[in-house]
mmCIF file of C-alpha atoms in Angstrom:
data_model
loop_
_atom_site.group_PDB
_atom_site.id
_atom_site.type_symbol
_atom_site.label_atom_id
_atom_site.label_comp_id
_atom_site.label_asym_id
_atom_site.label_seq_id
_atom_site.Cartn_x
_atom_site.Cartn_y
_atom_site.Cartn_z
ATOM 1 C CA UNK U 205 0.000 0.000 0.000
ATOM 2 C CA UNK U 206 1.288 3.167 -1.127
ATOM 3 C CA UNK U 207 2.469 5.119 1.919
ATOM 4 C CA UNK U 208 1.217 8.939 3.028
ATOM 5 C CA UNK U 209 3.591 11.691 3.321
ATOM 6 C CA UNK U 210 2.019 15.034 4.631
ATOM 7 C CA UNK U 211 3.185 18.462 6.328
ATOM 8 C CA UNK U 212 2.077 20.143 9.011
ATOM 9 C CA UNK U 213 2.674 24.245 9.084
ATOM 10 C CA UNK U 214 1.205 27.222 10.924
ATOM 11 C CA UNK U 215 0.528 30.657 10.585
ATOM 12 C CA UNK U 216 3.155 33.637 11.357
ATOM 13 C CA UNK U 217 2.925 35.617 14.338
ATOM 14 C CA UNK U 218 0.352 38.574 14.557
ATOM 15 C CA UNK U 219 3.584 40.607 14.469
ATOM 16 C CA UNK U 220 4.564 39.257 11.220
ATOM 17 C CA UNK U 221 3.360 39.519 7.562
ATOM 18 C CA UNK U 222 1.526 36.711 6.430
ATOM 19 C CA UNK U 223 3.277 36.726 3.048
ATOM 20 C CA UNK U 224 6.264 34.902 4.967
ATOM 21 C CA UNK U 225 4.409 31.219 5.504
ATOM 22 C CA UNK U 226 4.060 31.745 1.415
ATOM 23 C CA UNK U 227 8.063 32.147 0.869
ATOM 24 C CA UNK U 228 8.025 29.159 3.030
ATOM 25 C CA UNK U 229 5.042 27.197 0.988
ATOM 26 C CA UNK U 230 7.723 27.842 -1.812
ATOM 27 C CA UNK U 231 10.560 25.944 -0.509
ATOM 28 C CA UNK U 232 7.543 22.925 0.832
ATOM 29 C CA UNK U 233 5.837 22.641 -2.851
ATOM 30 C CA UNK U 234 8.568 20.832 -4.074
ATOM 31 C CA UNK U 235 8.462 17.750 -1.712
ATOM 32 C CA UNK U 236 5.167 16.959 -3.253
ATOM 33 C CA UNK U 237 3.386 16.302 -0.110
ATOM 34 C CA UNK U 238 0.265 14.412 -0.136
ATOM 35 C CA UNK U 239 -1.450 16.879 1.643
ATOM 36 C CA UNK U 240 -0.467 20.229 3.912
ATOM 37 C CA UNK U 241 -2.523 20.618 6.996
ATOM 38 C CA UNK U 242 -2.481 24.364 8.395
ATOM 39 C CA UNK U 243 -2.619 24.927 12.614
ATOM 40 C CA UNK U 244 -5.004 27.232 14.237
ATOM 41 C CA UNK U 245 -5.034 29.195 16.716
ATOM 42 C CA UNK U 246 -7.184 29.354 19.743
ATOM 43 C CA UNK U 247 -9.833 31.088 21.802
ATOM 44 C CA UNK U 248 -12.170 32.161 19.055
ATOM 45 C CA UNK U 249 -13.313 32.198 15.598
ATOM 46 C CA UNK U 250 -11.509 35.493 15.184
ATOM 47 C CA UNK U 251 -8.494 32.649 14.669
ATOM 48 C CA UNK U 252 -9.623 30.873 11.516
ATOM 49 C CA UNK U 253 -9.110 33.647 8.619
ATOM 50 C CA UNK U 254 -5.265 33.308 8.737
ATOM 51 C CA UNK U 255 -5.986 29.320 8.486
ATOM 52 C CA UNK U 256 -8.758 30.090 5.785
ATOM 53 C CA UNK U 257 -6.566 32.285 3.361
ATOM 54 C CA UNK U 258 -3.626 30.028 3.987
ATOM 55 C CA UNK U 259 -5.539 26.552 3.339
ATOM 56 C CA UNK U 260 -7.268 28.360 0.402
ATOM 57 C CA UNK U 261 -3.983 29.394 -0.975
ATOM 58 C CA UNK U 262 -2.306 26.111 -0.649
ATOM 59 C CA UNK U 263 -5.923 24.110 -2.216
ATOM 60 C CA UNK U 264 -6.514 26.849 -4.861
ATOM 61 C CA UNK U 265 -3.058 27.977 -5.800
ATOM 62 C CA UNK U 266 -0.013 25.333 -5.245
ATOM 63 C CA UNK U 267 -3.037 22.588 -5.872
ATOM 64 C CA UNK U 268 -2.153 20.495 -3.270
ATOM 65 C CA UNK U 269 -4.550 19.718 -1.055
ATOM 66 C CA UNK U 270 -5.405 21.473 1.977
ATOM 67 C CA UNK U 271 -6.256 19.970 5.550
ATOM 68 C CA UNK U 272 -7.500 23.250 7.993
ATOM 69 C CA UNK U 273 -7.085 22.678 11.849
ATOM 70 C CA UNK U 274 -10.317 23.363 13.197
ATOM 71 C CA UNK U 275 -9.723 23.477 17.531
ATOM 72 C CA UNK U 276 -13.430 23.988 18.845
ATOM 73 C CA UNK U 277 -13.156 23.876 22.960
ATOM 74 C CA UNK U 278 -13.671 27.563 22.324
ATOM 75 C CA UNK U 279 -16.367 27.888 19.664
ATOM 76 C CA UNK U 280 -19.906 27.766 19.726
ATOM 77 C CA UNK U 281 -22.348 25.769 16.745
ATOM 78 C CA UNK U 282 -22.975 28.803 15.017
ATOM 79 C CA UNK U 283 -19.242 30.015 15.076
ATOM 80 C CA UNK U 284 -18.377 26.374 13.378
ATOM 81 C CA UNK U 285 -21.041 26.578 10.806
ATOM 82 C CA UNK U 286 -19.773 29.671 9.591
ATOM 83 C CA UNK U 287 -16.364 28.996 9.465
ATOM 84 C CA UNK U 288 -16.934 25.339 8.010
ATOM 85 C CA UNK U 289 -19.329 27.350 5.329
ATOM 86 C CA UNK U 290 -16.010 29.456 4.487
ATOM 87 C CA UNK U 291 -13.974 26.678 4.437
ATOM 88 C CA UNK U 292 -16.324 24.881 1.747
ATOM 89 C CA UNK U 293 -16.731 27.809 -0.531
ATOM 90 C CA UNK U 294 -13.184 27.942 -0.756
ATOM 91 C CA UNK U 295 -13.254 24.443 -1.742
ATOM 92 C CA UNK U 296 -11.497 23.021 1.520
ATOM 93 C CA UNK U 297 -13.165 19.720 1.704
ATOM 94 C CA UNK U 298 -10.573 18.367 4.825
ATOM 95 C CA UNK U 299 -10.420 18.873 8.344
ATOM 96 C CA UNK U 300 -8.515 17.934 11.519
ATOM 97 C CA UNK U 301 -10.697 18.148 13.981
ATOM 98 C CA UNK U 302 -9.431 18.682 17.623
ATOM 99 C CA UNK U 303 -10.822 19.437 20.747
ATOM 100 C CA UNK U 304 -7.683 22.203 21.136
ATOM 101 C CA UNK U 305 -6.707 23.556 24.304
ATOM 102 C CA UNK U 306 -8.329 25.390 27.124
ATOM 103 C CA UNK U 307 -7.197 29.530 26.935
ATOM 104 C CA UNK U 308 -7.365 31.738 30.228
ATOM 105 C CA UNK U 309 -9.967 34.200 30.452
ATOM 106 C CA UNK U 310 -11.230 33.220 26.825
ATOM 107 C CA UNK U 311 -15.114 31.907 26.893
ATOM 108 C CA UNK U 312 -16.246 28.126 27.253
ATOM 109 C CA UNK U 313 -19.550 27.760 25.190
ATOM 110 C CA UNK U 314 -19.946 24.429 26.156
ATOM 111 C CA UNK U 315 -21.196 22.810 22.675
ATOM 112 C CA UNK U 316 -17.747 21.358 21.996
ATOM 113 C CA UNK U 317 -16.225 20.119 25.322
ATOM 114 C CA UNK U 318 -14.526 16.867 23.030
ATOM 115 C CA UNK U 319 -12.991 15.836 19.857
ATOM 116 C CA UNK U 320 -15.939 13.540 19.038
ATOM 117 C CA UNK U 321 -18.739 16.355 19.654
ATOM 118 C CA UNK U 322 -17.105 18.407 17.053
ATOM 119 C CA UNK U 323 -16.362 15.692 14.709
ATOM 120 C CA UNK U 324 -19.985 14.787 15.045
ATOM 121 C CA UNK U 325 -21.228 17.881 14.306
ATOM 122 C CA UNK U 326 -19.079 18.248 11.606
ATOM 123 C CA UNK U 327 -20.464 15.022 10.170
ATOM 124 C CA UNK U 328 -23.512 16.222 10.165
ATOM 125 C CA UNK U 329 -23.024 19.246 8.414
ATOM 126 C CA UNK U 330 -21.809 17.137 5.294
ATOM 127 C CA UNK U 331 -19.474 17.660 2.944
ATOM 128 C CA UNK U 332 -15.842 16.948 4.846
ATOM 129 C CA UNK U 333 -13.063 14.109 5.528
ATOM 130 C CA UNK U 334 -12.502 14.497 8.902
ATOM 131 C CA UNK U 335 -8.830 13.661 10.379
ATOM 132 C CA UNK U 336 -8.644 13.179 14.057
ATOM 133 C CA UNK U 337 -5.566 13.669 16.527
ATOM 134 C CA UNK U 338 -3.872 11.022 18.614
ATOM 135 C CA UNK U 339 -1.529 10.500 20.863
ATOM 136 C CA UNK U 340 0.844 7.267 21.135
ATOM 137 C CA UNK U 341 2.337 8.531 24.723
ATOM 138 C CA UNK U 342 -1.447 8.801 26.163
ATOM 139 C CA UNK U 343 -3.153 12.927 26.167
ATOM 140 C CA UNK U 344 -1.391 14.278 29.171
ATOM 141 C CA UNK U 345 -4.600 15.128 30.473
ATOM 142 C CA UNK U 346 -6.345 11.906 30.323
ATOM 143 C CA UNK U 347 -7.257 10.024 33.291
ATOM 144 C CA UNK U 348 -5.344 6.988 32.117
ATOM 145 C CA UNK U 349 -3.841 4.734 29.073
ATOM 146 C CA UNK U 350 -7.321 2.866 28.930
ATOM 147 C CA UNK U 351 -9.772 5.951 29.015
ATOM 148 C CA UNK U 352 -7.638 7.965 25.933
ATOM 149 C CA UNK U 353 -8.015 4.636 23.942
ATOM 150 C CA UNK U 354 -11.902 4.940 24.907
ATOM 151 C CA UNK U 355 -12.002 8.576 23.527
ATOM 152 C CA UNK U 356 -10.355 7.645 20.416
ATOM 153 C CA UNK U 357 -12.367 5.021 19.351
ATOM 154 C CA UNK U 358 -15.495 7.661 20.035
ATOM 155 C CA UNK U 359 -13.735 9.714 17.885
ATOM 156 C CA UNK U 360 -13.421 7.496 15.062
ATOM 157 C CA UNK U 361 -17.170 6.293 15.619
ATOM 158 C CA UNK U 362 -18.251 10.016 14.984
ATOM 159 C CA UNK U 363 -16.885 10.007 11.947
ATOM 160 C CA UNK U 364 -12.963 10.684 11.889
ATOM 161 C CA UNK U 365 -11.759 8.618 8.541
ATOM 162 C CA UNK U 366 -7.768 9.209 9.566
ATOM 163 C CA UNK U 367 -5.737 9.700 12.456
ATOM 164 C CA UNK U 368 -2.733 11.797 12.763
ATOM 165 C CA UNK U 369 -0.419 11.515 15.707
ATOM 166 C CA UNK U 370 1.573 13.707 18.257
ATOM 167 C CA UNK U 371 4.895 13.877 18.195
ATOM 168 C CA UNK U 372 7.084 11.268 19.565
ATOM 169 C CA UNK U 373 10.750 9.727 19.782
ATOM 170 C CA UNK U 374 10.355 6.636 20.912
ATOM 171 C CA UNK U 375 9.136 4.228 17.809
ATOM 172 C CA UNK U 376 7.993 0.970 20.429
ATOM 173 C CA UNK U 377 5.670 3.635 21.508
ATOM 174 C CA UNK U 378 3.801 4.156 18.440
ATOM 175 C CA UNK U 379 3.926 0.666 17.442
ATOM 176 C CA UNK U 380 2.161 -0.379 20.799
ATOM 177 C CA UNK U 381 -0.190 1.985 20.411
ATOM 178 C CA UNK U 382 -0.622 0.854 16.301
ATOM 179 C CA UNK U 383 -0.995 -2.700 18.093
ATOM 180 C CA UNK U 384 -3.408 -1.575 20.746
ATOM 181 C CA UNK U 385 -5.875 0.199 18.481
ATOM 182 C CA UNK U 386 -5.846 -2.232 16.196
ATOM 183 C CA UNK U 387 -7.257 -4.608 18.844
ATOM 184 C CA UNK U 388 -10.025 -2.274 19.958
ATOM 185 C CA UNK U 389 -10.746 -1.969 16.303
ATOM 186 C CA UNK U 390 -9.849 1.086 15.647
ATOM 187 C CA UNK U 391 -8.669 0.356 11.533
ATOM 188 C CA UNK U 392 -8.628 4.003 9.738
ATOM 189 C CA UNK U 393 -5.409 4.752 8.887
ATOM 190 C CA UNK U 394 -2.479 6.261 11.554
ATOM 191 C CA UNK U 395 -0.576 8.494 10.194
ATOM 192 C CA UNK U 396 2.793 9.173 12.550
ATOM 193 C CA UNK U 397 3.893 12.773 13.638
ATOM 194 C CA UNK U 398 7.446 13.345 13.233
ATOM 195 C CA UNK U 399 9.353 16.733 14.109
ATOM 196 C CA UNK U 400 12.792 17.241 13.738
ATOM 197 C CA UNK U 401 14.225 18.886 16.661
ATOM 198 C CA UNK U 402 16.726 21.016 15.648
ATOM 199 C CA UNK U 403 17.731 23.234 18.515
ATOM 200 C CA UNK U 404 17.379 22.348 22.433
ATOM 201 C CA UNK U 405 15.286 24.772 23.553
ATOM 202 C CA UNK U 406 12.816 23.467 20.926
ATOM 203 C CA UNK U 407 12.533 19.701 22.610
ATOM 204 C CA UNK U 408 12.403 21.702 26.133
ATOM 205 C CA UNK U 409 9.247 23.386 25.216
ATOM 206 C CA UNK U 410 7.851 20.265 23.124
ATOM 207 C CA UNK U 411 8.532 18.379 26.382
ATOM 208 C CA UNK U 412 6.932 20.641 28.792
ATOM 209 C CA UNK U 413 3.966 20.839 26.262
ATOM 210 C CA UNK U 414 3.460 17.324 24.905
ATOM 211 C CA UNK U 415 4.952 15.128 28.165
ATOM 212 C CA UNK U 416 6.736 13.052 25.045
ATOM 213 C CA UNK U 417 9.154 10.731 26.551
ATOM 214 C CA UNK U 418 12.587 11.005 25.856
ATOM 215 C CA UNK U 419 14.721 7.912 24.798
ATOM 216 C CA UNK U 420 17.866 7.146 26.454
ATOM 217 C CA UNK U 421 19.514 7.963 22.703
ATOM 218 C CA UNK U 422 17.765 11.483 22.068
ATOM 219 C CA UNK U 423 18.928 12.325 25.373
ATOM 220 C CA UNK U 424 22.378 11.594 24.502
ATOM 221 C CA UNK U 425 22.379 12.911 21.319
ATOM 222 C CA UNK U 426 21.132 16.370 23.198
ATOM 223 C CA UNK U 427 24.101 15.847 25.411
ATOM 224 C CA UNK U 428 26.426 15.815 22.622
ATOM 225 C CA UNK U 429 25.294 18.004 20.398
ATOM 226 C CA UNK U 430 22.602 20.348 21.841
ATOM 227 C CA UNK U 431 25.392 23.646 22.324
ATOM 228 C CA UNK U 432 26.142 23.508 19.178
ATOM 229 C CA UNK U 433 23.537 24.982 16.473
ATOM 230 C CA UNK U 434 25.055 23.039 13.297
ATOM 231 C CA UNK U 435 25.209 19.960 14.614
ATOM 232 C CA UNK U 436 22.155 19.997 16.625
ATOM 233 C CA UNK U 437 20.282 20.476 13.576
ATOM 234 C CA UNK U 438 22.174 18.017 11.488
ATOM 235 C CA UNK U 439 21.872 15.434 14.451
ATOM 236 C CA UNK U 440 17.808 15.990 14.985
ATOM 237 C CA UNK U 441 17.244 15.799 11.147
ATOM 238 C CA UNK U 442 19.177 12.711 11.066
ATOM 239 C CA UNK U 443 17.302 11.311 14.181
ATOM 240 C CA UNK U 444 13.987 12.373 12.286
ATOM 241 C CA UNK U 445 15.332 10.529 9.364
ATOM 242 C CA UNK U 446 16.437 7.028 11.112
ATOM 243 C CA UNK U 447 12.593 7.173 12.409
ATOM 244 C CA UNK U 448 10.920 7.644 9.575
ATOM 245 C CA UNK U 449 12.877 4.422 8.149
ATOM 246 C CA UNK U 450 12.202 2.707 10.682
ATOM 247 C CA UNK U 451 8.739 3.330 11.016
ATOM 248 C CA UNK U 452 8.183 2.727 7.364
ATOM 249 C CA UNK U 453 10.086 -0.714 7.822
ATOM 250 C CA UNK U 454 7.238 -1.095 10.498
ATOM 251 C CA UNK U 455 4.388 -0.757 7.717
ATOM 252 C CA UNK U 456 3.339 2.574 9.162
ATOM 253 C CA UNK U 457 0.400 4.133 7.042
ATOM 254 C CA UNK U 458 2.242 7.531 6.457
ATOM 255 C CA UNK U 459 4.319 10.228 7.929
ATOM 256 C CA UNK U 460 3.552 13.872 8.951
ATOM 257 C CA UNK U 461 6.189 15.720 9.255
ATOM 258 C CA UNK U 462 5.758 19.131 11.716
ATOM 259 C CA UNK U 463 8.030 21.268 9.721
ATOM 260 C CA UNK U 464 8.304 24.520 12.061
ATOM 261 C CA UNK U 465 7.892 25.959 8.677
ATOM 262 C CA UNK U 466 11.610 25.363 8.318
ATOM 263 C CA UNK U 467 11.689 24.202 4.598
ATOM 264 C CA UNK U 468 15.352 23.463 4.687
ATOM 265 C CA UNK U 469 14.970 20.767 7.596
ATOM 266 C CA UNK U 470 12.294 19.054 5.415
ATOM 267 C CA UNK U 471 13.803 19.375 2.284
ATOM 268 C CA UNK U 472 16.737 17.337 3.762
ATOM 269 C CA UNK U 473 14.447 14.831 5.447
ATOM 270 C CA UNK U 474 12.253 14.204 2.412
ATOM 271 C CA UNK U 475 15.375 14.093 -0.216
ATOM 272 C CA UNK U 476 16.716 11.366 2.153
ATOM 273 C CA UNK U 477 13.541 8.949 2.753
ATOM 274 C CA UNK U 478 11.424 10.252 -0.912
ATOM 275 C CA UNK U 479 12.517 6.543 -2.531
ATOM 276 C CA UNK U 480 11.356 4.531 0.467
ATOM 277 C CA UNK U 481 7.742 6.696 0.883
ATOM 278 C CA UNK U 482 7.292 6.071 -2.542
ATOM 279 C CA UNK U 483 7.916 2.309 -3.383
#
């Protein structure tokens, strides 16, 4: 079964012009990714017009397809129907629906307290693919191992047709959890969440963020090489690199690859693995 190779990037800072994620859509285009899913930000439907002209770009203008975060913990039915109504005139048929995470002082309409209630409602407005989020280390905020798998599978009963993953480092991970889901028949396709980290204070903040474990090796390798700029980015793309083999050795569905809208660091990660994604 041909394999999946995506990209993950999000929109620039308030502070800076948007016409600087499209300088890096120019160095992504190339890689030929299957599909380029766009982050949003949180607290509001104020969020989705950067995700909205950058999806539309990317569907309507480097035709590749377009998959739009849509986080709704902080959006109410009405504020989803219009944004999914903008998404679909633009022709943005796919999107990764997330529960997203809680923002101080912003409001809590209650319609979307999970994943599944938005994917459900999604459903039933018609007219998406729906891509789901999960997590091979467990959702630090779930009560335990067992009651994330339970969620998951909700997820996918509401209607999620793919699953993307969080970030990890540790391969046995993922292919537990593969191994695990497949049991509880969970059987769309898992797509696995690589990101190359390329400077140290990048895997603090991932750690502090996503509670990913970190192997024995990474740790070492951060030892080694995280002081020094160069080789901490040649060492974390050639960490991503030995994963993705590995995982694709593993008959993983597909890869996608958090880029940190760095198109050099993917560049060199896709030029290194293309012939392998492709047999």
């Amino acid at each position: 079964m041909r394999k999946t190779f995506s990209l993950e990037i999000f929109p620039p800072k308030r502070t800076a012009p948007i016409e600087t994620i499209y300088r890096t859509l120019d160095g992504l285009r190339m890689l030929q990714p299957d599909f380029i899913s766009v982050t949003y930000g949180a607290g509001g439907s104020q969020h989705a017009e950067n995700t909205l002209d950058i999806a539309n770009k990317i569907q309507n203008e480097y035709h590749i397809p377009a998959v739009a975060h849509l986080p709704g913990l902080h959006l109410t039915k009405v504020e989803v129907s219009s944004i999914l109504e903008q998404f679909a005139k633009a022709g943005i048929k796919d999107i990764l629906a997330l529960r997203g995470d809680p923002v101080e002082n912003a409001p809590l309409p209650g319609d979307f307290p999970y994943a599944a209630n938005l994917i459900r409602f999604i459903r039933g407005f018609g007219g998406f693919h729906i891509t789901a989020a999960c997590y091979p280390e467990t959702h630090p905020q779930a009560e335990s191992p067992a009651a994330d798998f339970r969620h998951l599978k909700e997820k996918v009963d509401a209607g999620a047709s793919r699953l993307i993953s969080q970030l990890f480092f540790d391969n046995d991970a993922f292919f537990r959890f593969r191994d695990i889901a497949d049991a509880l028949g969970i059987d769309v396709p898992i797509e696995a969440g690589i990101m190359p980290v390329t400077n140290k204070r990048q895997i603090e903040r991932m750690v502090s963020i996503c509670h990913v474990r970190l192997p024995p090796k990474f740790v070492r390798l951060l030892e080694r090489f995280g002081d020094n700029p160069v080789a901490m980015r040649d060492a974390g793309i050639a960490y991503a690199v030995n994963q993705i083999v590995d995982l694709l050795i593993g008959g993983v569905s597909g890869i996608h690859l958090y880029t940190m809208n760095n198109p050099y660091v993917a560049q060199e990660i896709y030029n290194r693995v293309v012939t392998l994604i492709r047999a």
